[in-house]
Amino acid sequence: KAGVTQTPRYLIKTRGQQVTLSCSPISGHRSVSWYQQTPGQGLQFLFEYFSETQRNKGNFPGRFSGRQFSNSRSEMNVSTLELGDSALYLCASSYTSEALGEQFFGPGTRLTVL
Amino acid sequence: SQQGEEDPQALSIQEGENATMNCSYKTSINNLQWYRQNSGRGLVHLILIRSNEREKHSGRLRVTLDTSKKSSSLLITASRAADTASYFCASIQGAQKLVFGQGTRLTINP
């Protein structure tokens, strides 16, 4: 099976712009989670989707949003970008429908905000 | 905020030696997982230990869990240069929220 794919891999934006990141989970996986990784804050949970429904959300402002499509692909959107949004954004998929088990991570999208 | 705290933050050992990393967490868990991350890349799942398990092995990896102390340890035996990476513990908060520690940067010197 193909692994989790994320596009684009690298992105440079300026403050105030918005950005959309995409994640394609492993075939058959219905749970998709998003994480932000920065040197200062480490890995932080953004949100998790299962069957097009957001089941859990981390402590991020409303500028961060996401959605999941019927084919389990997911997108996350960040509006009104700030310098502090520069980070590696990781997507992970999982097969389980209940408590999260093993997560399969994509390579990440590195976002730089200038 | 991060639930897990790894100790040490950085570890440098010689190839062939064993590496031990510790993780502490604050709230009750369903399971605890360990992941590896090579520089700037995605994470790779190493092992999952459930709250009713005390020890688990996978190849050169040995994980222990002490729920009374809210701590876990990851032992990598006979280390190799390819083990150089950052290692993270992660615990489940609620059912669908995975919370990561700050990680341990492991360097294996040839």
PDB file of C-alpha atoms in Angstrom:
ATOM      1  CA  LYS A   1       0.000   0.000   0.000  1.00  0.00           C
ATOM      2  CA  ALA A   2       1.121   3.520  -0.642  1.00  0.00           C
ATOM      3  CA  GLY A   3       1.951   5.527   2.440  1.00  0.00           C
ATOM      4  CA  VAL A   4       0.462   8.787   3.623  1.00  0.00           C
ATOM      5  CA  THR A   5       1.125  11.551   1.152  1.00  0.00           C
ATOM      6  CA  GLN A   6       1.137  15.255   1.805  1.00  0.00           C
ATOM      7  CA  THR A   7       1.182  18.082  -0.676  1.00  0.00           C
ATOM      8  CA  PRO A   8       2.884  20.380  -1.121  1.00  0.00           C
ATOM      9  CA  ARG A   9       6.101  19.402   0.634  1.00  0.00           C
ATOM     10  CA  TYR A  10       7.353  22.963   0.919  1.00  0.00           C
ATOM     11  CA  LEU A  11       5.499  26.236   0.926  1.00  0.00           C
ATOM     12  CA  ILE A  12       6.495  29.854   1.370  1.00  0.00           C
ATOM     13  CA  LYS A  13       3.832  32.420   2.151  1.00  0.00           C
ATOM     14  CA  THR A  14       3.704  35.956   3.469  1.00  0.00           C
ATOM     15  CA  ARG A  15       1.897  37.236   6.530  1.00  0.00           C
ATOM     16  CA  GLY A  16      -1.801  37.705   6.031  1.00  0.00           C
ATOM     17  CA  GLN A  17      -2.125  35.126   3.290  1.00  0.00           C
ATOM     18  CA  GLN A  18      -3.958  31.857   3.649  1.00  0.00           C
ATOM     19  CA  VAL A  19      -2.787  28.358   2.872  1.00  0.00           C
ATOM     20  CA  THR A  20      -4.348  24.960   2.229  1.00  0.00           C
ATOM     21  CA  LEU A  21      -2.457  21.748   2.884  1.00  0.00           C
ATOM     22  CA  SER A  22      -3.558  18.366   1.631  1.00  0.00           C
ATOM     23  CA  CYS A  23      -3.227  14.873   3.026  1.00  0.00           C
ATOM     24  CA  SER A  24      -4.073  11.528   1.445  1.00  0.00           C
ATOM     25  CA  PRO A  25      -4.241   8.732   3.987  1.00  0.00           C
ATOM     26  CA  ILE A  26      -3.332   5.114   3.483  1.00  0.00           C
ATOM     27  CA  SER A  27      -6.043   3.310   1.552  1.00  0.00           C
ATOM     28  CA  GLY A  28      -8.671   2.007   3.963  1.00  0.00           C
ATOM     29  CA  HIS A  29      -7.746   4.379   6.769  1.00  0.00           C
ATOM     30  CA  ARG A  30     -10.632   6.567   7.819  1.00  0.00           C
ATOM     31  CA  SER A  31      -9.019   8.559  10.623  1.00  0.00           C
ATOM     32  CA  VAL A  32      -6.791  11.505   9.764  1.00  0.00           C
ATOM     33  CA  SER A  33      -5.006  13.648  12.336  1.00  0.00           C
ATOM     34  CA  TRP A  34      -3.013  16.825  11.873  1.00  0.00           C
ATOM     35  CA  TYR A  35      -0.081  18.038  13.953  1.00  0.00           C
ATOM     36  CA  GLN A  36       2.070  21.144  14.021  1.00  0.00           C
ATOM     37  CA  GLN A  37       5.742  20.769  14.858  1.00  0.00           C
ATOM     38  CA  THR A  38       7.923  23.711  15.832  1.00  0.00           C
ATOM     39  CA  PRO A  39      11.275  23.847  17.646  1.00  0.00           C
ATOM     40  CA  GLY A  40       9.746  25.775  20.517  1.00  0.00           C
ATOM     41  CA  GLN A  41       6.425  23.988  21.065  1.00  0.00           C
ATOM     42  CA  GLY A  42       7.255  20.560  19.739  1.00  0.00           C
ATOM     43  CA  LEU A  43       4.520  18.392  18.285  1.00  0.00           C
ATOM     44  CA  GLN A  44       1.058  19.734  18.930  1.00  0.00           C
ATOM     45  CA  PHE A  45      -2.245  18.145  18.007  1.00  0.00           C
ATOM     46  CA  LEU A  46      -4.422  20.224  15.709  1.00  0.00           C
ATOM     47  CA  PHE A  47      -7.463  18.069  14.976  1.00  0.00           C
ATOM     48  CA  GLU A  48      -8.652  14.598  14.052  1.00  0.00           C
ATOM     49  CA  TYR A  49     -11.268  13.558  11.519  1.00  0.00           C
ATOM     50  CA  PHE A  50     -13.075  10.307  11.076  1.00  0.00           C
ATOM     51  CA  SER A  51     -15.628   9.681   8.342  1.00  0.00           C
ATOM     52  CA  GLU A  52     -15.813  13.388   7.508  1.00  0.00           C
ATOM     53  CA  THR A  53     -16.481  14.375  11.133  1.00  0.00           C
ATOM     54  CA  GLN A  54     -14.111  16.267  13.386  1.00  0.00           C
ATOM     55  CA  ARG A  55     -13.889  14.217  16.561  1.00  0.00           C
ATOM     56  CA  ASN A  56     -11.312  16.187  18.484  1.00  0.00           C
ATOM     57  CA  LYS A  57      -9.596  19.531  18.288  1.00  0.00           C
ATOM     58  CA  GLY A  58      -6.448  20.923  19.831  1.00  0.00           C
ATOM     59  CA  ASN A  59      -5.899  24.338  21.347  1.00  0.00           C
ATOM     60  CA  PHE A  60      -5.382  26.371  18.223  1.00  0.00           C
ATOM     61  CA  PRO A  61      -7.134  29.566  17.136  1.00  0.00           C
ATOM     62  CA  GLY A  62     -10.022  29.508  14.718  1.00  0.00           C
ATOM     63  CA  ARG A  63      -7.656  30.480  11.897  1.00  0.00           C
ATOM     64  CA  PHE A  64      -6.798  26.807  11.752  1.00  0.00           C
ATOM     65  CA  SER A  65      -9.493  24.681  10.195  1.00  0.00           C
ATOM     66  CA  GLY A  66      -9.790  21.396   8.435  1.00  0.00           C
ATOM     67  CA  ARG A  67     -12.096  19.050   6.670  1.00  0.00           C
ATOM     68  CA  GLN A  68     -12.248  15.508   5.433  1.00  0.00           C
ATOM     69  CA  PHE A  69     -13.790  14.278   2.239  1.00  0.00           C
ATOM     70  CA  SER A  70     -15.762  11.131   1.556  1.00  0.00           C
ATOM     71  CA  ASN A  71     -12.627   9.420   0.202  1.00  0.00           C
ATOM     72  CA  SER A  72     -10.895  10.167   3.552  1.00  0.00           C
ATOM     73  CA  ARG A  73      -8.547  12.720   2.032  1.00  0.00           C
ATOM     74  CA  SER A  74      -8.161  15.696   4.307  1.00  0.00           C
ATOM     75  CA  GLU A  75      -7.232  19.318   3.988  1.00  0.00           C
ATOM     76  CA  MET A  76      -6.251  21.870   6.561  1.00  0.00           C
ATOM     77  CA  ASN A  77      -6.477  25.582   6.055  1.00  0.00           C
ATOM     78  CA  VAL A  78      -4.718  28.381   7.862  1.00  0.00           C
ATOM     79  CA  SER A  79      -6.046  31.860   7.255  1.00  0.00           C
ATOM     80  CA  THR A  80      -4.390  35.202   7.980  1.00  0.00           C
ATOM     81  CA  LEU A  81      -0.965  33.640   8.352  1.00  0.00           C
ATOM     82  CA  GLU A  82       1.339  34.831  11.115  1.00  0.00           C
ATOM     83  CA  LEU A  83       5.098  34.431  11.406  1.00  0.00           C
ATOM     84  CA  GLY A  84       4.553  31.967  14.232  1.00  0.00           C
ATOM     85  CA  ASP A  85       2.686  29.623  11.897  1.00  0.00           C
ATOM     86  CA  SER A  86       5.980  28.651  10.309  1.00  0.00           C
ATOM     87  CA  ALA A  87       6.264  24.976  11.096  1.00  0.00           C
ATOM     88  CA  LEU A  88       6.301  21.429   9.838  1.00  0.00           C
ATOM     89  CA  TYR A  89       2.704  20.267   9.467  1.00  0.00           C
ATOM     90  CA  LEU A  90       2.298  16.536   9.768  1.00  0.00           C
ATOM     91  CA  CYS A  91      -0.653  14.433   8.814  1.00  0.00           C
ATOM     92  CA  ALA A  92      -1.219  10.946  10.151  1.00  0.00           C
ATOM     93  CA  SER A  93      -3.759   8.285   9.322  1.00  0.00           C
ATOM     94  CA  SER A  94      -5.055   5.397  11.328  1.00  0.00           C
ATOM     95  CA  TYR A  95      -7.316   2.451  10.662  1.00  0.00           C
ATOM     96  CA  THR A  96      -9.008   2.222  14.049  1.00  0.00           C
ATOM     97  CA  SER A  97     -12.382   3.799  14.587  1.00  0.00           C
ATOM     98  CA  GLU A  98     -12.179   3.957  18.380  1.00  0.00           C
ATOM     99  CA  ALA A  99      -9.241   4.995  20.520  1.00  0.00           C
ATOM    100  CA  LEU A 100      -6.280   5.921  18.383  1.00  0.00           C
ATOM    101  CA  GLY A 101      -3.763   3.201  17.786  1.00  0.00           C
ATOM    102  CA  GLU A 102      -0.722   3.241  15.585  1.00  0.00           C
ATOM    103  CA  GLN A 103      -0.501   6.390  13.540  1.00  0.00           C
ATOM    104  CA  PHE A 104       1.070   6.388  10.084  1.00  0.00           C
ATOM    105  CA  PHE A 105       2.662   9.721   9.332  1.00  0.00           C
ATOM    106  CA  GLY A 106       3.259  11.490   6.073  1.00  0.00           C
ATOM    107  CA  PRO A 107       6.530  13.312   5.303  1.00  0.00           C
ATOM    108  CA  GLY A 108       5.039  16.664   6.284  1.00  0.00           C
ATOM    109  CA  THR A 109       4.602  20.055   4.685  1.00  0.00           C
ATOM    110  CA  ARG A 110       7.150  22.645   5.716  1.00  0.00           C
ATOM    111  CA  LEU A 111       5.471  26.033   5.782  1.00  0.00           C
ATOM    112  CA  THR A 112       7.533  29.192   5.970  1.00  0.00           C
ATOM    113  CA  VAL A 113       5.759  32.470   6.621  1.00  0.00           C
ATOM    114  CA  LEU A 114       7.714  35.600   5.725  1.00  0.00           C
TER     115      LEU A 114
ATOM    116  CA  SER B   1       1.015  21.921  26.221  1.00  0.00           C
ATOM    117  CA  GLN B   2       2.899  18.647  26.051  1.00  0.00           C
ATOM    118  CA  GLN B   3       1.787  15.878  28.352  1.00  0.00           C
ATOM    119  CA  GLY B   4       4.864  13.730  28.016  1.00  0.00           C
ATOM    120  CA  GLU B   5       8.284  14.759  29.142  1.00  0.00           C
ATOM    121  CA  GLU B   6      11.231  12.839  27.779  1.00  0.00           C
ATOM    122  CA  ASP B   7      14.470  12.464  29.629  1.00  0.00           C
ATOM    123  CA  PRO B   8      17.179  13.073  28.626  1.00  0.00           C
ATOM    124  CA  GLN B   9      16.587  15.750  26.004  1.00  0.00           C
ATOM    125  CA  ALA B  10      19.726  14.636  24.195  1.00  0.00           C
ATOM    126  CA  LEU B  11      21.787  11.454  24.367  1.00  0.00           C
ATOM    127  CA  SER B  12      25.042  10.622  22.615  1.00  0.00           C
ATOM    128  CA  ILE B  13      26.483   7.100  22.775  1.00  0.00           C
ATOM    129  CA  GLN B  14      28.890   4.847  20.918  1.00  0.00           C
ATOM    130  CA  GLU B  15      27.682   2.363  18.358  1.00  0.00           C
ATOM    131  CA  GLY B  16      26.945  -0.961  19.974  1.00  0.00           C
ATOM    132  CA  GLU B  17      25.972   0.529  23.319  1.00  0.00           C
ATOM    133  CA  ASN B  18      22.447   0.509  24.692  1.00  0.00           C
ATOM    134  CA  ALA B  19      20.321   3.654  24.778  1.00  0.00           C
ATOM    135  CA  THR B  20      17.624   4.289  27.352  1.00  0.00           C
ATOM    136  CA  MET B  21      15.076   7.064  27.132  1.00  0.00           C
ATOM    137  CA  ASN B  22      12.425   7.878  29.690  1.00  0.00           C
ATOM    138  CA  CYS B  23       9.021   9.452  29.385  1.00  0.00           C
ATOM    139  CA  SER B  24       6.683  10.772  32.050  1.00  0.00           C
ATOM    140  CA  TYR B  25       3.065  11.725  31.571  1.00  0.00           C
ATOM    141  CA  LYS B  26       0.468  13.453  33.692  1.00  0.00           C
ATOM    142  CA  THR B  27      -2.967  11.981  33.143  1.00  0.00           C
ATOM    143  CA  SER B  28      -4.413   8.497  32.844  1.00  0.00           C
ATOM    144  CA  ILE B  29      -3.730   6.821  29.533  1.00  0.00           C
ATOM    145  CA  ASN B  30      -5.287   4.168  27.310  1.00  0.00           C
ATOM    146  CA  ASN B  31      -2.008   3.379  25.681  1.00  0.00           C
ATOM    147  CA  LEU B  32       1.424   4.884  25.212  1.00  0.00           C
ATOM    148  CA  GLN B  33       3.277   4.897  21.936  1.00  0.00           C
ATOM    149  CA  TRP B  34       6.851   5.547  20.907  1.00  0.00           C
ATOM    150  CA  TYR B  35       7.815   7.129  17.604  1.00  0.00           C
ATOM    151  CA  ARG B  36      11.071   7.887  15.817  1.00  0.00           C
ATOM    152  CA  GLN B  37      11.700  10.918  13.640  1.00  0.00           C
ATOM    153  CA  ASN B  38      14.678  11.300  11.370  1.00  0.00           C
ATOM    154  CA  SER B  39      15.729  14.891  10.856  1.00  0.00           C
ATOM    155  CA  GLY B  40      12.820  16.992   9.593  1.00  0.00           C
ATOM    156  CA  ARG B  41      10.814  14.044   8.336  1.00  0.00           C
ATOM    157  CA  GLY B  42       7.627  12.281   9.303  1.00  0.00           C
ATOM    158  CA  LEU B  43       7.354  10.102  12.357  1.00  0.00           C
ATOM    159  CA  VAL B  44       7.604   6.337  12.300  1.00  0.00           C
ATOM    160  CA  HIS B  45       5.668   4.270  14.806  1.00  0.00           C
ATOM    161  CA  LEU B  46       7.914   1.994  16.856  1.00  0.00           C
ATOM    162  CA  ILE B  47       5.793   0.339  19.493  1.00  0.00           C
ATOM    163  CA  LEU B  48       2.501   0.656  21.367  1.00  0.00           C
ATOM    164  CA  ILE B  49       2.045  -0.491  24.950  1.00  0.00           C
ATOM    165  CA  ARG B  50      -1.395  -0.662  26.517  1.00  0.00           C
ATOM    166  CA  SER B  51      -2.151   0.555  30.007  1.00  0.00           C
ATOM    167  CA  ASN B  52      -2.582  -3.034  31.260  1.00  0.00           C
ATOM    168  CA  GLU B  53       0.828  -4.111  29.948  1.00  0.00           C
ATOM    169  CA  ARG B  54       4.097  -3.670  31.800  1.00  0.00           C
ATOM    170  CA  GLU B  55       6.666  -4.589  29.194  1.00  0.00           C
ATOM    171  CA  LYS B  56       6.806  -5.106  25.459  1.00  0.00           C
ATOM    172  CA  HIS B  57       9.548  -6.108  23.036  1.00  0.00           C
ATOM    173  CA  SER B  58      10.020  -5.523  19.344  1.00  0.00           C
ATOM    174  CA  GLY B  59      13.342  -6.541  17.840  1.00  0.00           C
ATOM    175  CA  ARG B  60      16.030  -4.469  19.571  1.00  0.00           C
ATOM    176  CA  LEU B  61      13.419  -2.343  21.317  1.00  0.00           C
ATOM    177  CA  ARG B  62      12.123  -2.882  24.821  1.00  0.00           C
ATOM    178  CA  VAL B  63       9.455  -0.664  26.314  1.00  0.00           C
ATOM    179  CA  THR B  64       8.288  -0.650  29.901  1.00  0.00           C
ATOM    180  CA  LEU B  65       5.297   1.087  31.404  1.00  0.00           C
ATOM    181  CA  ASP B  66       4.724   1.934  35.056  1.00  0.00           C
ATOM    182  CA  THR B  67       1.242   3.406  35.410  1.00  0.00           C
ATOM    183  CA  SER B  68       1.699   3.978  39.144  1.00  0.00           C
ATOM    184  CA  LYS B  69       4.599   6.313  38.396  1.00  0.00           C
ATOM    185  CA  LYS B  70       3.090   7.534  35.109  1.00  0.00           C
ATOM    186  CA  SER B  71       6.310   6.745  33.314  1.00  0.00           C
ATOM    187  CA  SER B  72       7.638   4.678  30.442  1.00  0.00           C
ATOM    188  CA  SER B  73      11.077   3.830  29.158  1.00  0.00           C
ATOM    189  CA  LEU B  74      12.407   2.860  25.754  1.00  0.00           C
ATOM    190  CA  LEU B  75      15.547   0.759  25.553  1.00  0.00           C
ATOM    191  CA  ILE B  76      17.379   0.317  22.264  1.00  0.00           C
ATOM    192  CA  THR B  77      19.953  -2.441  22.496  1.00  0.00           C
ATOM    193  CA  ALA B  78      23.104  -2.790  20.398  1.00  0.00           C
ATOM    194  CA  SER B  79      22.664   0.646  18.860  1.00  0.00           C
ATOM    195  CA  ARG B  80      23.520   1.354  15.228  1.00  0.00           C
ATOM    196  CA  ALA B  81      24.327   4.553  13.361  1.00  0.00           C
ATOM    197  CA  ALA B  82      20.915   4.292  11.695  1.00  0.00           C
ATOM    198  CA  ASP B  83      19.269   4.677  15.111  1.00  0.00           C
ATOM    199  CA  THR B  84      20.350   8.328  15.168  1.00  0.00           C
ATOM    200  CA  ALA B  85      17.040  10.208  15.347  1.00  0.00           C
ATOM    201  CA  SER B  86      14.643  11.910  17.710  1.00  0.00           C
ATOM    202  CA  TYR B  87      12.411   9.675  19.777  1.00  0.00           C
ATOM    203  CA  PHE B  88       9.018  10.705  21.076  1.00  0.00           C
ATOM    204  CA  CYS B  89       6.580   9.161  23.461  1.00  0.00           C
ATOM    205  CA  ALA B  90       2.921   9.867  22.865  1.00  0.00           C
ATOM    206  CA  SER B  91      -0.106   9.189  24.991  1.00  0.00           C
ATOM    207  CA  ILE B  92      -3.782   9.199  24.219  1.00  0.00           C
ATOM    208  CA  GLN B  93      -5.893  11.871  25.856  1.00  0.00           C
ATOM    209  CA  GLY B  94      -9.509  10.941  25.564  1.00  0.00           C
ATOM    210  CA  ALA B  95     -10.088   8.662  22.619  1.00  0.00           C
ATOM    211  CA  GLN B  96      -8.724  10.492  19.644  1.00  0.00           C
ATOM    212  CA  LYS B  97      -6.087  12.952  20.772  1.00  0.00           C
ATOM    213  CA  LEU B  98      -2.455  11.929  20.697  1.00  0.00           C
ATOM    214  CA  VAL B  99      -0.210  14.080  22.876  1.00  0.00           C
ATOM    215  CA  PHE B 100       3.535  14.007  22.270  1.00  0.00           C
ATOM    216  CA  GLY B 101       6.447  14.698  24.546  1.00  0.00           C
ATOM    217  CA  GLN B 102       9.295  17.010  23.614  1.00  0.00           C
ATOM    218  CA  GLY B 103      11.462  14.140  22.451  1.00  0.00           C
ATOM    219  CA  THR B 104      14.958  12.809  23.012  1.00  0.00           C
ATOM    220  CA  ARG B 105      17.609  13.463  20.379  1.00  0.00           C
ATOM    221  CA  LEU B 106      19.728  10.342  20.112  1.00  0.00           C
ATOM    222  CA  THR B 107      23.113  10.410  18.392  1.00  0.00           C
ATOM    223  CA  ILE B 108      25.003   7.183  17.738  1.00  0.00           C
ATOM    224  CA  ASN B 109      28.705   7.771  17.206  1.00  0.00           C
ATOM    225  CA  PRO B 110      30.626   5.296  14.997  1.00  0.00           C
TER     226      PRO B 110
END
